[in-house]
Amino acid sequence: MTRSPITVPQSAMKRAMKMTEAIATAHRAKKPKLVRQLVGRYLKSYDAKRVAVRKAYKALRRPGPKANVNALAAKLLPWEPSNEPARLFLKKKGTTGNYRTILDFELENRARQHLVKDAIAPTVDLHPRQYGTIGVHAAIKSVAESMAQGYVWGFEIDISNCFPSFEEERLHEFLPLPKRVIRHVIMASHLNITSGNVRDIFGPAENGVDPILVTEHLAEARQGIPQGSAVSNLVSEILLAVPFKKLPTCGVATGYADNVLLLAKNKEDAVTMMEALEADPKLS
């Protein structure tokens, strides 16, 4: 079955865009209370919800019947839990025997994620060398330019358990979102997570009891922010921007998701960058 595109009136899209422009203006004016007020208004906007449904439908991995954008937008409540299943898939990490947990979301959850992402995107102030939301090719180009300028000493860091390590309690300090929206859209802990390929890998349930590795991976998938969410990459970049901006200026740091490459023109500066990175609990 092929997927037919769904449409949203241009007038609705323009109204949603004007709302994001207002959020951006308030953010540039350093008015955090107004930003939160405008973000809250955006999350309740019927126009914004229709735009989010359209984006979510376009991003679905599997073709399906044409969605009723208006009906779904009308009942889209990002501050309430969703019972829609999120399927867990495990992807091998090279030859280590470890797995990366990735969730595959259906239309409602994806729409909620796009709605929140559109609301907070105008407030983002990332470090100019963070490329997690831009793309790996841009990151590679930046590294090549740095090396051509003499930054040839370096360390490559893979932040351990980056996505699962983020905790819900303090996220409202970094994101202009109500705590209930953070809980039900940003975090994985309240999702209705089901097996995508986990039981195919570790075996089906016997007498109604899953194998221990199935249970462990399903529990792990409920930690932190979920990989596979439309908003998770942006959130992780926002959270990593704070310590990223504090790194010494004796070298350059290039970030791509949970990977950081530190480069300097001599060994001593590279070690200084590395020590600063290890000393920061958000990036260690």
Coordinates of C-alpha atoms in Angstrom, one line a residue:
M1 CA 0.0 0.0 0.0
T2 CA 1.4 3.4 -1.0
R3 CA 1.2 6.4 1.2
S4 CA -0.8 9.3 -0.1
P5 CA 0.4 12.8 1.0
I6 CA -1.8 14.7 3.4
T7 CA -2.3 18.4 3.1
V8 CA -2.7 21.3 5.5
P9 CA -4.2 24.7 4.4
Q10 CA -1.5 27.3 3.7
S11 CA -3.3 29.7 6.0
A12 CA -2.8 27.2 8.9
M13 CA 0.8 26.7 8.1
K14 CA 1.4 30.5 8.0
R15 CA -0.3 31.0 11.3
A16 CA 1.8 28.3 12.9
M17 CA 4.9 29.9 11.4
K18 CA 4.0 33.3 12.8
M19 CA 3.7 31.7 16.2
T20 CA 7.3 30.2 16.0
E21 CA 8.5 33.6 14.8
A22 CA 7.0 35.1 17.9
I23 CA 8.8 32.5 20.1
A24 CA 12.1 33.3 18.4
T25 CA 11.6 37.1 18.9
A26 CA 10.9 36.6 22.6
H27 CA 13.9 34.4 22.9
R28 CA 16.2 36.9 21.2
A29 CA 14.8 39.6 23.6
K30 CA 15.8 37.3 26.5
K31 CA 12.3 37.1 27.9
P32 CA 12.1 33.5 29.2
K33 CA 8.7 33.9 30.8
L34 CA 7.2 35.1 27.6
V35 CA 8.9 32.3 25.7
R36 CA 7.3 29.7 28.0
Q37 CA 3.9 31.4 27.6
L38 CA 4.2 31.4 23.8
V39 CA 5.5 27.8 23.7
G40 CA 2.5 26.7 25.8
R41 CA 0.2 28.6 23.4
Y42 CA 1.8 26.8 20.4
L43 CA 1.4 23.4 21.9
K44 CA -2.4 24.1 22.2
S45 CA -2.7 25.5 18.7
Y46 CA -4.9 23.5 16.3
D47 CA -2.9 25.0 13.4
A48 CA 0.4 23.9 14.9
K49 CA -1.0 20.4 15.6
R50 CA -2.2 20.0 12.0
V51 CA 1.3 20.9 10.8
A52 CA 2.8 18.4 13.2
V53 CA 0.5 15.6 12.0
R54 CA 1.5 16.4 8.4
K55 CA 5.2 16.2 9.3
A56 CA 4.8 13.0 11.3
Y57 CA 2.8 11.3 8.5
K58 CA 5.5 12.1 6.0
A59 CA 8.1 10.6 8.3
L60 CA 6.4 7.3 8.9
R61 CA 8.7 4.4 8.0
R62 CA 5.8 2.2 6.7
P63 CA 3.2 3.1 4.2
G64 CA -0.3 3.2 5.5
P65 CA -3.8 4.6 4.8
K66 CA -4.3 8.3 4.5
A67 CA -4.6 10.0 7.9
N68 CA -7.4 12.2 9.0
V69 CA -5.2 15.1 9.9
N70 CA -8.0 17.2 11.5
A71 CA -9.3 14.4 13.7
L72 CA -5.9 13.5 15.0
A73 CA -4.9 17.2 15.5
A74 CA -8.0 17.8 17.5
K75 CA -7.2 15.1 20.1
L76 CA -3.4 15.7 20.2
L77 CA -2.6 16.4 23.9
P78 CA 1.2 16.4 24.5
W79 CA 0.8 16.9 28.3
E80 CA -1.1 13.6 28.6
P81 CA 0.2 10.0 28.2
S82 CA -0.3 8.1 25.0
N83 CA -1.1 4.4 24.9
E84 CA 0.0 4.1 21.3
P85 CA 2.7 1.4 21.1
A86 CA 6.4 2.3 20.5
R87 CA 8.2 -0.7 19.0
L88 CA 11.7 -1.4 20.2
F89 CA 14.3 -2.5 17.7
L90 CA 17.9 -3.5 18.5
K91 CA 20.7 -2.6 16.2
K92 CA 24.2 -4.2 16.6
K93 CA 27.1 -1.8 17.4
G94 CA 29.8 -3.1 15.2
T95 CA 31.4 -6.4 16.4
T96 CA 31.2 -5.6 20.1
G97 CA 28.1 -7.7 20.7
N98 CA 26.3 -4.7 22.1
Y99 CA 23.1 -3.3 20.8
R100 CA 21.8 0.2 20.2
T101 CA 18.2 0.6 21.2
I102 CA 16.0 2.4 18.7
L103 CA 12.2 3.0 19.0
D104 CA 9.9 3.1 16.0
F105 CA 6.9 5.4 16.6
E106 CA 3.5 5.5 15.0
L107 CA 1.6 8.6 13.9
E108 CA 0.3 10.0 17.2
N109 CA 3.6 9.8 19.0
R110 CA 5.5 11.2 16.0
A111 CA 3.0 14.1 15.8
R112 CA 3.5 14.9 19.4
Q113 CA 7.2 14.9 18.9
H114 CA 7.1 17.2 15.9
L115 CA 4.8 19.5 17.7
V116 CA 7.2 19.9 20.6
K117 CA 10.2 20.1 18.4
D118 CA 8.7 22.9 16.3
A119 CA 7.8 24.8 19.6
I120 CA 11.3 24.7 21.1
A121 CA 13.4 24.9 17.9
P122 CA 13.3 28.8 17.8
T123 CA 14.8 28.9 21.3
V124 CA 17.9 26.8 20.5
D125 CA 21.4 28.3 20.9
L126 CA 23.8 25.5 20.0
H127 CA 27.6 25.7 19.8
P128 CA 28.5 26.4 16.2
R129 CA 30.4 23.1 16.0
Q130 CA 27.6 20.9 17.1
Y131 CA 26.3 18.9 14.1
G132 CA 23.9 16.4 15.5
T133 CA 20.9 18.2 14.0
I134 CA 22.8 19.2 10.8
G135 CA 24.3 16.1 9.4
V136 CA 27.5 14.0 9.4
H137 CA 28.8 15.4 6.1
A138 CA 28.9 18.9 7.5
A139 CA 30.7 17.5 10.6
I140 CA 33.3 15.8 8.4
K141 CA 33.8 18.9 6.4
S142 CA 34.4 20.9 9.6
V143 CA 37.0 18.5 10.8
A144 CA 38.8 18.5 7.5
E145 CA 39.0 22.3 7.5
S146 CA 40.3 22.2 11.1
M147 CA 43.0 19.7 10.2
A148 CA 44.0 21.8 7.2
Q149 CA 44.6 24.7 9.6
G150 CA 47.0 22.7 11.7
Y151 CA 44.7 21.1 14.3
V152 CA 46.2 17.6 14.0
W153 CA 46.5 16.4 17.6
G154 CA 43.3 15.0 18.9
F155 CA 41.1 12.7 20.9
E156 CA 37.9 11.0 19.8
I157 CA 35.2 10.5 22.5
D158 CA 32.1 8.5 22.4
I159 CA 29.9 9.7 25.3
S160 CA 28.8 6.6 27.2
N161 CA 25.1 5.9 27.4
C162 CA 24.4 9.5 26.3
F163 CA 20.7 9.2 25.5
P164 CA 19.7 6.9 28.4
S165 CA 21.7 9.1 30.9
F166 CA 19.5 12.2 30.7
E167 CA 17.2 12.6 33.7
E168 CA 13.7 14.1 33.7
E169 CA 14.0 16.0 37.0
R170 CA 16.1 19.0 35.7
L171 CA 15.1 19.1 32.0
H172 CA 12.6 22.0 32.6
E173 CA 15.6 24.1 33.5
F174 CA 16.9 23.7 29.9
L175 CA 13.7 23.4 27.9
P176 CA 10.9 25.9 27.9
L177 CA 8.3 23.2 28.3
P178 CA 5.8 22.2 31.0
K179 CA 7.1 19.3 33.1
R180 CA 4.1 17.1 32.0
V181 CA 5.1 17.6 28.3
I182 CA 8.7 16.7 29.1
R183 CA 7.4 13.6 30.9
H184 CA 5.1 12.4 28.2
V185 CA 6.8 13.4 25.0
I186 CA 10.5 13.9 25.7
M187 CA 11.2 11.1 28.0
A188 CA 10.9 7.3 27.4
S189 CA 9.9 6.2 30.8
H190 CA 6.1 6.6 30.3
L191 CA 6.0 5.2 26.7
N192 CA 4.1 2.0 25.9
I193 CA 7.1 0.1 24.6
T194 CA 6.6 -3.2 22.9
S195 CA 9.0 -5.6 21.2
G196 CA 9.9 -4.9 17.5
N197 CA 12.7 -7.4 17.0
V198 CA 13.8 -8.1 20.6
R199 CA 12.0 -11.3 21.0
D200 CA 13.2 -12.4 17.5
I201 CA 16.8 -12.0 18.8
F202 CA 16.4 -13.4 22.4
G203 CA 13.5 -15.7 22.0
P204 CA 9.7 -15.6 22.6
A205 CA 7.9 -15.7 26.0
E206 CA 7.5 -19.1 27.6
N207 CA 4.4 -19.6 29.8
G208 CA 3.8 -15.8 29.6
V209 CA 7.3 -15.0 30.8
D210 CA 9.9 -13.2 28.6
P211 CA 13.5 -14.3 28.6
I212 CA 15.6 -12.1 30.9
L213 CA 17.4 -10.4 28.0
V214 CA 14.1 -9.3 26.5
T215 CA 13.0 -7.9 29.9
E216 CA 16.4 -6.1 30.3
H217 CA 16.3 -4.4 26.9
L218 CA 12.7 -3.3 27.3
A219 CA 13.6 -1.8 30.7
E220 CA 16.7 -0.1 29.2
A221 CA 14.6 1.4 26.5
R222 CA 12.6 3.3 29.1
Q223 CA 15.6 5.2 30.4
G224 CA 16.5 8.8 29.4
I225 CA 15.3 10.1 26.0
P226 CA 14.5 7.6 23.3
Q227 CA 16.6 7.2 20.1
G228 CA 14.2 7.3 17.2
S229 CA 12.1 10.2 18.5
A230 CA 11.8 13.2 16.2
V231 CA 12.7 15.5 19.0
S232 CA 15.4 13.5 20.8
N233 CA 18.4 14.7 18.7
L234 CA 17.5 18.3 19.2
V235 CA 17.0 17.8 23.0
S236 CA 20.3 16.0 23.4
E237 CA 22.1 18.8 21.5
I238 CA 20.5 21.5 23.7
L239 CA 21.6 19.7 26.8
L240 CA 25.1 19.1 25.6
A241 CA 25.5 22.7 24.4
V242 CA 26.0 24.0 27.9
P243 CA 29.2 22.0 28.7
F244 CA 30.3 22.1 25.1
K245 CA 30.5 25.9 25.2
K246 CA 32.7 25.7 28.4
L247 CA 35.5 23.8 26.7
P248 CA 38.9 25.6 26.5
T249 CA 39.6 27.7 23.4
C250 CA 43.1 26.3 23.0
G251 CA 41.6 23.8 20.5
V252 CA 38.4 23.0 18.6
A253 CA 35.7 20.5 19.4
T254 CA 33.4 19.0 16.9
G255 CA 30.3 17.2 18.1
Y256 CA 28.0 14.8 16.3
A257 CA 25.2 13.4 18.6
D258 CA 27.1 11.4 21.3
N259 CA 30.5 11.7 19.6
V260 CA 33.0 14.4 20.2
L261 CA 36.3 15.0 18.4
L262 CA 38.8 17.3 20.2
L263 CA 41.5 18.8 18.0
A264 CA 44.5 21.0 18.9
K265 CA 47.7 22.2 17.3
N266 CA 49.9 20.5 19.9
K267 CA 49.8 17.6 22.3
E268 CA 49.6 19.8 25.4
D269 CA 46.5 21.7 24.2
A270 CA 44.8 18.4 23.2
V271 CA 45.4 17.0 26.6
T272 CA 44.0 20.2 28.2
M273 CA 40.8 19.8 26.1
M274 CA 40.5 16.2 27.1
E275 CA 40.9 16.9 30.8
A276 CA 38.3 19.6 30.7
L277 CA 35.9 17.2 28.9
E278 CA 36.5 14.4 31.4
A279 CA 36.0 16.9 34.3
D280 CA 32.5 17.9 33.2
P281 CA 29.9 15.4 34.5
K282 CA 27.6 16.2 31.5
L283 CA 30.1 15.0 29.0
S284 CA 32.2 12.4 30.9

